[in-house]
PDB file of C-alpha atoms in Angstrom:
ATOM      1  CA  UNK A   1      16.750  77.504 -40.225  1.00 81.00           C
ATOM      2  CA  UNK A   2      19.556  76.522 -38.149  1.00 86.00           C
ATOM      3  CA  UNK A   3      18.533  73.574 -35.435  1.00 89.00           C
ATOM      4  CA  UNK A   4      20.716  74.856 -32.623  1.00 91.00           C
ATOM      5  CA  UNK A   5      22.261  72.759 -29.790  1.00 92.00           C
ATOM      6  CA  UNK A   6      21.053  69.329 -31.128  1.00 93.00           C
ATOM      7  CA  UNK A   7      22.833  66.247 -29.737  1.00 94.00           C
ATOM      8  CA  UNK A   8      24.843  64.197 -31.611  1.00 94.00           C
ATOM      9  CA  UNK A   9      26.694  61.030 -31.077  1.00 96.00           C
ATOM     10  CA  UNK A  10      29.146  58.749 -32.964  1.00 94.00           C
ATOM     11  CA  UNK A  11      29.662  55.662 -32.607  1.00 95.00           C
ATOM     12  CA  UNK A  12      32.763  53.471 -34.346  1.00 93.00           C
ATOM     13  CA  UNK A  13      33.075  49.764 -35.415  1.00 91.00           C
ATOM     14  CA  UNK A  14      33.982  48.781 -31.490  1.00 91.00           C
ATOM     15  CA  UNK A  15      31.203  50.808 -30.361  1.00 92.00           C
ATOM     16  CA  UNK A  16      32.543  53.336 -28.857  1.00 92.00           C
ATOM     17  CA  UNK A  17      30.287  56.757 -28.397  1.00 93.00           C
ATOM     18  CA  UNK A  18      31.750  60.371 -28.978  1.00 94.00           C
ATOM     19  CA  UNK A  19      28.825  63.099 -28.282  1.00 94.00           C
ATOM     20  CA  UNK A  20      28.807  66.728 -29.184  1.00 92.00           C
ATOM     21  CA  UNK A  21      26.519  69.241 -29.245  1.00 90.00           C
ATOM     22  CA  UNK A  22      25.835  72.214 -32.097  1.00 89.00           C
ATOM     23  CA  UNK A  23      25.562  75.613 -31.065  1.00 86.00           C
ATOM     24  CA  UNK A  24      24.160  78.702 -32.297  1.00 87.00           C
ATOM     25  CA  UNK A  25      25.294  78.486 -36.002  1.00 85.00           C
ATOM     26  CA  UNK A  26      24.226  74.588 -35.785  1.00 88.00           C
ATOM     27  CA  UNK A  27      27.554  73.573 -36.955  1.00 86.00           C
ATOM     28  CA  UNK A  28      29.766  71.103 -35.580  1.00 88.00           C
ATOM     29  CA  UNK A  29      33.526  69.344 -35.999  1.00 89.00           C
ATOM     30  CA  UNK A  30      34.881  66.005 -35.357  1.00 89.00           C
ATOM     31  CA  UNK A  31      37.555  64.278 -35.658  1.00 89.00           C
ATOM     32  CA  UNK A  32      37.946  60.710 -36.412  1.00 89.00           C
ATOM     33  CA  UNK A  33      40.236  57.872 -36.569  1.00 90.00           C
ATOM     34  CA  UNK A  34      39.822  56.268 -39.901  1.00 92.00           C
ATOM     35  CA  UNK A  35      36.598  54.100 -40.689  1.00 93.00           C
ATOM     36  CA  UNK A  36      32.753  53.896 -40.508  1.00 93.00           C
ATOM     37  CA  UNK A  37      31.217  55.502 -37.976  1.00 94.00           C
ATOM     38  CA  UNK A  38      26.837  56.023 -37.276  1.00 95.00           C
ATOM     39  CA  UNK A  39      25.839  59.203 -36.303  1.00 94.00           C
ATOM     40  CA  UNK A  40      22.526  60.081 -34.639  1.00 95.00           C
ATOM     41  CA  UNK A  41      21.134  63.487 -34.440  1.00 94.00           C
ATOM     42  CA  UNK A  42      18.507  64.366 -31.593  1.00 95.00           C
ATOM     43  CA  UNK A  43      16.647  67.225 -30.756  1.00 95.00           C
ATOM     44  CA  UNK A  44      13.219  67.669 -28.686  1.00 95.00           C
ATOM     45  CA  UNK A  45      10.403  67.817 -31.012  1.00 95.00           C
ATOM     46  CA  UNK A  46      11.863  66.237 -33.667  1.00 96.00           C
ATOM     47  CA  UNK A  47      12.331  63.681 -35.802  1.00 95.00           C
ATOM     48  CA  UNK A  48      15.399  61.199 -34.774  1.00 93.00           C
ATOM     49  CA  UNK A  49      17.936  61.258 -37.477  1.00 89.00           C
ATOM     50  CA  UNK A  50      20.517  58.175 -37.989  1.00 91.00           C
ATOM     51  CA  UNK A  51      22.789  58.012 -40.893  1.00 90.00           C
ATOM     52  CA  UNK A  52      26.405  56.606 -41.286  1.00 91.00           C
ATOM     53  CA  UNK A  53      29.418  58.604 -42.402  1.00 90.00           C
ATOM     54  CA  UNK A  54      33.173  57.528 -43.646  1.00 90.00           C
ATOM     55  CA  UNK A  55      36.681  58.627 -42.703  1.00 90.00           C
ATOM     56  CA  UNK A  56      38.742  57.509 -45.761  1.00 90.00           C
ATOM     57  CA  UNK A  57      42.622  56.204 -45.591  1.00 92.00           C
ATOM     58  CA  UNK A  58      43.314  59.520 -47.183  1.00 91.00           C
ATOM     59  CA  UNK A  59      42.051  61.315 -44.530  1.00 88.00           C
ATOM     60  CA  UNK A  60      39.987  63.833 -46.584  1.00 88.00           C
ATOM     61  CA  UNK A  61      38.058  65.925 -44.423  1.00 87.00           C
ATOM     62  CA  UNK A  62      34.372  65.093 -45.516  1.00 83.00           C
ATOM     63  CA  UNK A  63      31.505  67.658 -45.358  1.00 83.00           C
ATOM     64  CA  UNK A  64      28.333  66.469 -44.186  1.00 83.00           C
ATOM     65  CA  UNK A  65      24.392  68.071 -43.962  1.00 83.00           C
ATOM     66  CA  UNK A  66      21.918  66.948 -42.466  1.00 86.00           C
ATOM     67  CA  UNK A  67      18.401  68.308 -41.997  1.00 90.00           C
ATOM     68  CA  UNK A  68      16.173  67.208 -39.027  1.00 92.00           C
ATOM     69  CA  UNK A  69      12.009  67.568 -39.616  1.00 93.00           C
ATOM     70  CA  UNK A  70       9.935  68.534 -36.449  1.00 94.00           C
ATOM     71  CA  UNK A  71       7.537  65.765 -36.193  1.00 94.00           C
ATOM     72  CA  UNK A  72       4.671  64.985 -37.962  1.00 92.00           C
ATOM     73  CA  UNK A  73       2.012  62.470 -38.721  1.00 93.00           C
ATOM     74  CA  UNK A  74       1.604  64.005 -42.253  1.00 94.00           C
ATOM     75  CA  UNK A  75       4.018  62.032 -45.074  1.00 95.00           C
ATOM     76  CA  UNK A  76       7.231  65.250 -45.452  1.00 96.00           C
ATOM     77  CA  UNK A  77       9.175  63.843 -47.927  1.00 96.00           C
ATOM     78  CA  UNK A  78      12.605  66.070 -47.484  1.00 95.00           C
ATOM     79  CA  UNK A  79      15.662  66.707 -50.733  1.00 95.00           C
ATOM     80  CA  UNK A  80      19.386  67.460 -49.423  1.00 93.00           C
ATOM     81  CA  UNK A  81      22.554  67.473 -51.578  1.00 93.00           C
ATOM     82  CA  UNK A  82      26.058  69.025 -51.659  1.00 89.00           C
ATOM     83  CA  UNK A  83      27.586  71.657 -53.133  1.00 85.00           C
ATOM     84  CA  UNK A  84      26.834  71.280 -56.776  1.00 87.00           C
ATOM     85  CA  UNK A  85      24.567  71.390 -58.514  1.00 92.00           C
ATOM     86  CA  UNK A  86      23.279  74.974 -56.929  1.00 89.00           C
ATOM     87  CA  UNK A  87      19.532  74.077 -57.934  1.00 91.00           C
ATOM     88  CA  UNK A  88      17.802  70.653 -58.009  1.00 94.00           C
ATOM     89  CA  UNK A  89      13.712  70.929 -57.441  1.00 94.00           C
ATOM     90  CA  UNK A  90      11.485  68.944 -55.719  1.00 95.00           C
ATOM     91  CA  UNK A  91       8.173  67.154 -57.953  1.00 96.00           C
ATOM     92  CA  UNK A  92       4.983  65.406 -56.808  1.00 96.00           C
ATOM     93  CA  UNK A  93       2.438  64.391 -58.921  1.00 96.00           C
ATOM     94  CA  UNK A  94      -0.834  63.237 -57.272  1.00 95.00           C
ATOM     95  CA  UNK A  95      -4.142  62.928 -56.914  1.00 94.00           C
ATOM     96  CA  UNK A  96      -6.311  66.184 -56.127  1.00 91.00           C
ATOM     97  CA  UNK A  97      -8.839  65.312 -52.656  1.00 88.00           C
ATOM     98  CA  UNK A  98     -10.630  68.263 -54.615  1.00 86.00           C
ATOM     99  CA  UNK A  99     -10.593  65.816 -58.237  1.00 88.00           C
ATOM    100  CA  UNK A 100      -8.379  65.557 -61.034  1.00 91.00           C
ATOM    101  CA  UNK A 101      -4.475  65.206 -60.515  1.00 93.00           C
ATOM    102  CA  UNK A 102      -1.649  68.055 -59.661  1.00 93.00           C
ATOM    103  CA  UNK A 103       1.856  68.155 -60.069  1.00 93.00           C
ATOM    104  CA  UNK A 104       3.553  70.534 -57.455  1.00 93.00           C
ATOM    105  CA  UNK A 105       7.154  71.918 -58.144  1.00 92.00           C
ATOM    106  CA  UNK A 106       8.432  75.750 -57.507  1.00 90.00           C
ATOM    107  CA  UNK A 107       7.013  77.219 -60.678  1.00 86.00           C
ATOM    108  CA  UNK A 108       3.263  75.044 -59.720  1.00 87.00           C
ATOM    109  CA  UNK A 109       2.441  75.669 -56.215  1.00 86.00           C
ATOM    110  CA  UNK A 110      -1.078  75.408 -55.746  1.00 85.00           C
ATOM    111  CA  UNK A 111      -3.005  74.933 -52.814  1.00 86.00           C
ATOM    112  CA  UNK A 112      -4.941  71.810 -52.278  1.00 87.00           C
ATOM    113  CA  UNK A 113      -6.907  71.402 -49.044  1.00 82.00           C
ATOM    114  CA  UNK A 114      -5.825  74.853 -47.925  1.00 84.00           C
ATOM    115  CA  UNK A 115      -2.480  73.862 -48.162  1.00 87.00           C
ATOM    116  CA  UNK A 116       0.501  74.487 -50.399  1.00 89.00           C
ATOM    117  CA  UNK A 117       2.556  71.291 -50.009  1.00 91.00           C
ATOM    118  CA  UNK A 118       5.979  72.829 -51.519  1.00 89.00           C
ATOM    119  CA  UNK A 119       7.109  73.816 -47.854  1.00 86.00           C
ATOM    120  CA  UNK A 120      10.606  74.839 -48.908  1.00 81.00           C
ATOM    121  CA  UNK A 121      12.313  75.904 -52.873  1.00 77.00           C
ATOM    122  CA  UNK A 122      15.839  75.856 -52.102  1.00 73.00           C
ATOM    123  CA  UNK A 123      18.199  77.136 -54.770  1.00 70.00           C
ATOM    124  CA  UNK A 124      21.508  77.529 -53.295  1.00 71.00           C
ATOM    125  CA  UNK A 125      22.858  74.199 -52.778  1.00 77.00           C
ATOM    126  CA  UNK A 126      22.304  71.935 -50.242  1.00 83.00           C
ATOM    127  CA  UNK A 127      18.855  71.913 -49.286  1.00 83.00           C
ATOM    128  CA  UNK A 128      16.685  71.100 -47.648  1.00 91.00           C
ATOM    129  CA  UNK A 129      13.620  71.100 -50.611  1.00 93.00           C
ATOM    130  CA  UNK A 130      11.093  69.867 -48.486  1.00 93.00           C
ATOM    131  CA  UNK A 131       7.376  68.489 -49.854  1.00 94.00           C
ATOM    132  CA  UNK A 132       4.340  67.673 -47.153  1.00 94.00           C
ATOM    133  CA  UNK A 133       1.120  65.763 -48.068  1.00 94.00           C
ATOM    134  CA  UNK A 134      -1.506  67.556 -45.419  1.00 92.00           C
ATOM    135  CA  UNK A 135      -4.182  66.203 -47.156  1.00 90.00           C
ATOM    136  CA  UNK A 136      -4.413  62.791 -48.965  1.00 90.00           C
ATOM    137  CA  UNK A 137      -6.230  61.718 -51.202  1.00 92.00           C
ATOM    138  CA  UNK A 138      -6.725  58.246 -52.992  1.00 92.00           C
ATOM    139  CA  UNK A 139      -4.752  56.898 -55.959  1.00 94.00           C
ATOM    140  CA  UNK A 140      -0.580  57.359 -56.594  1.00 96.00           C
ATOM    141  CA  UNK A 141       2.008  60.043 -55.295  1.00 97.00           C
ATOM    142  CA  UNK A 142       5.369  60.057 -57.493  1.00 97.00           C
ATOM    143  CA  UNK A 143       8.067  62.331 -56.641  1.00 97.00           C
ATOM    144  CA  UNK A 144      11.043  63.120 -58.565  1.00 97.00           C
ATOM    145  CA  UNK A 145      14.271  65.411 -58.435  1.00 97.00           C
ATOM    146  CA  UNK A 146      15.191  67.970 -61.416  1.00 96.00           C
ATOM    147  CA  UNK A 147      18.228  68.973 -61.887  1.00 95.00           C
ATOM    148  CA  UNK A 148      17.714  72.772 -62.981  1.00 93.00           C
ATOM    149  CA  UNK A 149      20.957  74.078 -62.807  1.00 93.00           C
ATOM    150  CA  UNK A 150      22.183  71.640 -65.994  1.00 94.00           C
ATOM    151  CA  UNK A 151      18.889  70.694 -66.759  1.00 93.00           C
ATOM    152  CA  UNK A 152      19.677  71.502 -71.183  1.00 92.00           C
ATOM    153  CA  UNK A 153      23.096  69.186 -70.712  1.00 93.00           C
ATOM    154  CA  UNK A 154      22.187  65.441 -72.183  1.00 92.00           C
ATOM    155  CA  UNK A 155      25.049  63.904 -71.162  1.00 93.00           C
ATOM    156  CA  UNK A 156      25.713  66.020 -67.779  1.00 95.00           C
ATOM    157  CA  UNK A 157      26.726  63.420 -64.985  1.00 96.00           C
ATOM    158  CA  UNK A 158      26.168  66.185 -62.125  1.00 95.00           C
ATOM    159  CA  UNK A 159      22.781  65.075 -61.030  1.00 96.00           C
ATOM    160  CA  UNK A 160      24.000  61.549 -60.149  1.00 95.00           C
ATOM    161  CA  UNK A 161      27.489  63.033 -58.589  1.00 94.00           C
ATOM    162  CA  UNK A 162      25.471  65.278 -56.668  1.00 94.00           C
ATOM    163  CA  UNK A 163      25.121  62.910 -53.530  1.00 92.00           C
ATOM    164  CA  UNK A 164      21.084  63.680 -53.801  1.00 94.00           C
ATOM    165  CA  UNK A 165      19.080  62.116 -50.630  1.00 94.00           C
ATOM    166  CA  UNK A 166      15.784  61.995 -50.187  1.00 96.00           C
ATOM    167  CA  UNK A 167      14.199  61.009 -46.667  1.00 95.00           C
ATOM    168  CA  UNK A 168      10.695  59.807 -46.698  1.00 97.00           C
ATOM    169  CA  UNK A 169       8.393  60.716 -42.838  1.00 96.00           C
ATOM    170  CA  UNK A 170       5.199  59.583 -41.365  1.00 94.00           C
ATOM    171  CA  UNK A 171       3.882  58.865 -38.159  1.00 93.00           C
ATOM    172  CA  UNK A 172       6.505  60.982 -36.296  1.00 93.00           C
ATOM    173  CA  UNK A 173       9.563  58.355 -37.905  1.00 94.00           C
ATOM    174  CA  UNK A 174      11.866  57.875 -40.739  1.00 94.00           C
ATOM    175  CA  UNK A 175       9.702  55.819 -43.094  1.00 95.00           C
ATOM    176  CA  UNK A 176      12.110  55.474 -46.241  1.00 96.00           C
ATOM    177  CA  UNK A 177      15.518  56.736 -47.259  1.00 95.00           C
ATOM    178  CA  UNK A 178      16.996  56.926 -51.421  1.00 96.00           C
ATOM    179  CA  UNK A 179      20.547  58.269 -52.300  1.00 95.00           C
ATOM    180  CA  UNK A 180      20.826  58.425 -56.363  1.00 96.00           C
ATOM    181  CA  UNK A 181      23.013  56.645 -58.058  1.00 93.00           C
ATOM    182  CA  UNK A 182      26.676  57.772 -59.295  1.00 91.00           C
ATOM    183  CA  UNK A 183      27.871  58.220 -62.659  1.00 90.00           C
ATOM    184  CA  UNK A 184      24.344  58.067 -65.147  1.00 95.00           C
ATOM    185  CA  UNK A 185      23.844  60.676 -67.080  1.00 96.00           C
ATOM    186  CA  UNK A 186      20.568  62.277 -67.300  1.00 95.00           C
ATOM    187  CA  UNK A 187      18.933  66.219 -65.550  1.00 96.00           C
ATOM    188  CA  UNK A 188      15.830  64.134 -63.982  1.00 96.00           C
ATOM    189  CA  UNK A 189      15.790  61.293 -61.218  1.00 97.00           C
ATOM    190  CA  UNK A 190      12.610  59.740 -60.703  1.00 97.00           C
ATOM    191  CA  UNK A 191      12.718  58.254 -56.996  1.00 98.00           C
ATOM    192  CA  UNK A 192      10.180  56.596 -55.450  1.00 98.00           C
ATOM    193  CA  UNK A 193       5.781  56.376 -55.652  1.00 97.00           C
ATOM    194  CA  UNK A 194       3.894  55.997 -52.875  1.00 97.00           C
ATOM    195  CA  UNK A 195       1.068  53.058 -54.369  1.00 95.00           C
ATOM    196  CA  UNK A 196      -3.011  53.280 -53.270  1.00 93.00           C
ATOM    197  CA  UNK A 197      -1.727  51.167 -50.045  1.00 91.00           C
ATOM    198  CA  UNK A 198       0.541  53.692 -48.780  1.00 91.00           C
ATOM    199  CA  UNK A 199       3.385  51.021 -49.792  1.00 95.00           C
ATOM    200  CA  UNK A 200       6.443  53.449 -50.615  1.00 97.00           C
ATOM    201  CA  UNK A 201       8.158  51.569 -54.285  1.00 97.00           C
ATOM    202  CA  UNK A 202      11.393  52.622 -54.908  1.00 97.00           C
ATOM    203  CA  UNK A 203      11.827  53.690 -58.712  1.00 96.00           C
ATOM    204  CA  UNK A 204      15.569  54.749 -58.785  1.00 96.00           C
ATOM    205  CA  UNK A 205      15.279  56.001 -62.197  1.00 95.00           C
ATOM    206  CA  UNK A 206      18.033  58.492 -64.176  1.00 96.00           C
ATOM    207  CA  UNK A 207      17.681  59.712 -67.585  1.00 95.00           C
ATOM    208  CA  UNK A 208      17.283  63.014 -69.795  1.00 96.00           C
ATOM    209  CA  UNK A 209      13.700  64.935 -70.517  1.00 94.00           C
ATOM    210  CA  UNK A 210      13.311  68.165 -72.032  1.00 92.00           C
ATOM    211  CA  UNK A 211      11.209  69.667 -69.185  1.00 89.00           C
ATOM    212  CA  UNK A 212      10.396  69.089 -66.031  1.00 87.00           C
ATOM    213  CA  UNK A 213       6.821  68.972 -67.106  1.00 83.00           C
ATOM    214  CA  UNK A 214       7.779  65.711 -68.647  1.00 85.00           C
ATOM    215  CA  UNK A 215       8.032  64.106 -64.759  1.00 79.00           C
ATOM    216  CA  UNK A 216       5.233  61.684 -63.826  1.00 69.00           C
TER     217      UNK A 216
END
């Protein structure tokens, strides 16, 4: 849903702060000089959100999304991309508080604990895809992107041009952040595990499977 009249500010290279709100539609314009420029989003009962955007010399207007999480102590592990492809999915694999292992993904949601932890399917661009773990349970979490919309093209680059981000939260903060790589070829990205420590290990892996029941 649309997180109406959030606060936002920009600030440049000098430091200088430009604030805006959203409004109703939760969509906002700026208009910068050329350069680098952090932008914090800020909304009561959520989740700060900091990230950096770029006006090119060409002066391009650039298209941004961002997706804010209300806050939580669980570990929400939240997908966003642009306009193509029009379907990546979300995967965890993990192990079941109940025994044995699941993988979760939008043709696999189970319940464990009560709980389905495939909070959002998204497939119409953008995102957010969003995974929480309510209820953990000892041993390894991976989590991995599909691309479904090209996901029979070997040599498709779209995954990797498909500026994929992945925000990792706990504890009511940002824990962990991954953007994919450009320019590999491959329908699967295999980002990070989460190890018996709760130590979050970036994998950064892209390459080609033949389903997504291949991801572990």
């Amino acid at each position: 849903k649309p997180v109406k009249f959030a606060s936002i500010s920009f600030k440049n290279s000098i430091n200088q702060i430009f604030k805006i709100k959203t409004g109703n539609t939760s969509k906002f314009l700026f208009n910068p000089e050329i350069g680098k420029y952090e932008v914090s989003v800020e909304k009561e009962g959520f989740i700060n959100f900091t990230t950096d955007i770029f006006m090119n010399p060409d002066e391009t207007p650039q298209e941004y999304h961002f997706a804010l999480t209300p806050k939580t102590d669980k570990i929400r592990i939240v997908l966003t991309w642009n306009k193509t492809p029009f379907d990546l999915d979300a995967h965890l694999r993990g192990p079941n508080p109940d025994g044995g292992k699941f993988h979760i993904w939008y043709r696999n949601k189970i319940l464990i604990g009560g709980r389905d932890f495939l909070d959002r399917d998204d497939t119409n661009k953008y995102g957010p895809e969003t995974i929480t773990i309510y209820k953990p349970a000892v041993g390894n979490y991976k989590y991995s992107v599909f691309d479904y919309t090209n996901r029979k093209k070997k040599r498709s680059k779209q995954l990797s041009r498909s500026g994929a981000h992945v925000d990792v939260y706990g504890k009511n903060k940002l824990l962990a952040s991954f953007d994919i790589h450009s320019n590999y070829r491959g329908n699967s990205w295999r980002v990070f595990e989460i190890n018996e420590n709760h130590e979050i290990i970036p994998i950064q892996s892209v390459t080609y499977i033949e389903s997504e029941q291949e991801l572990n």
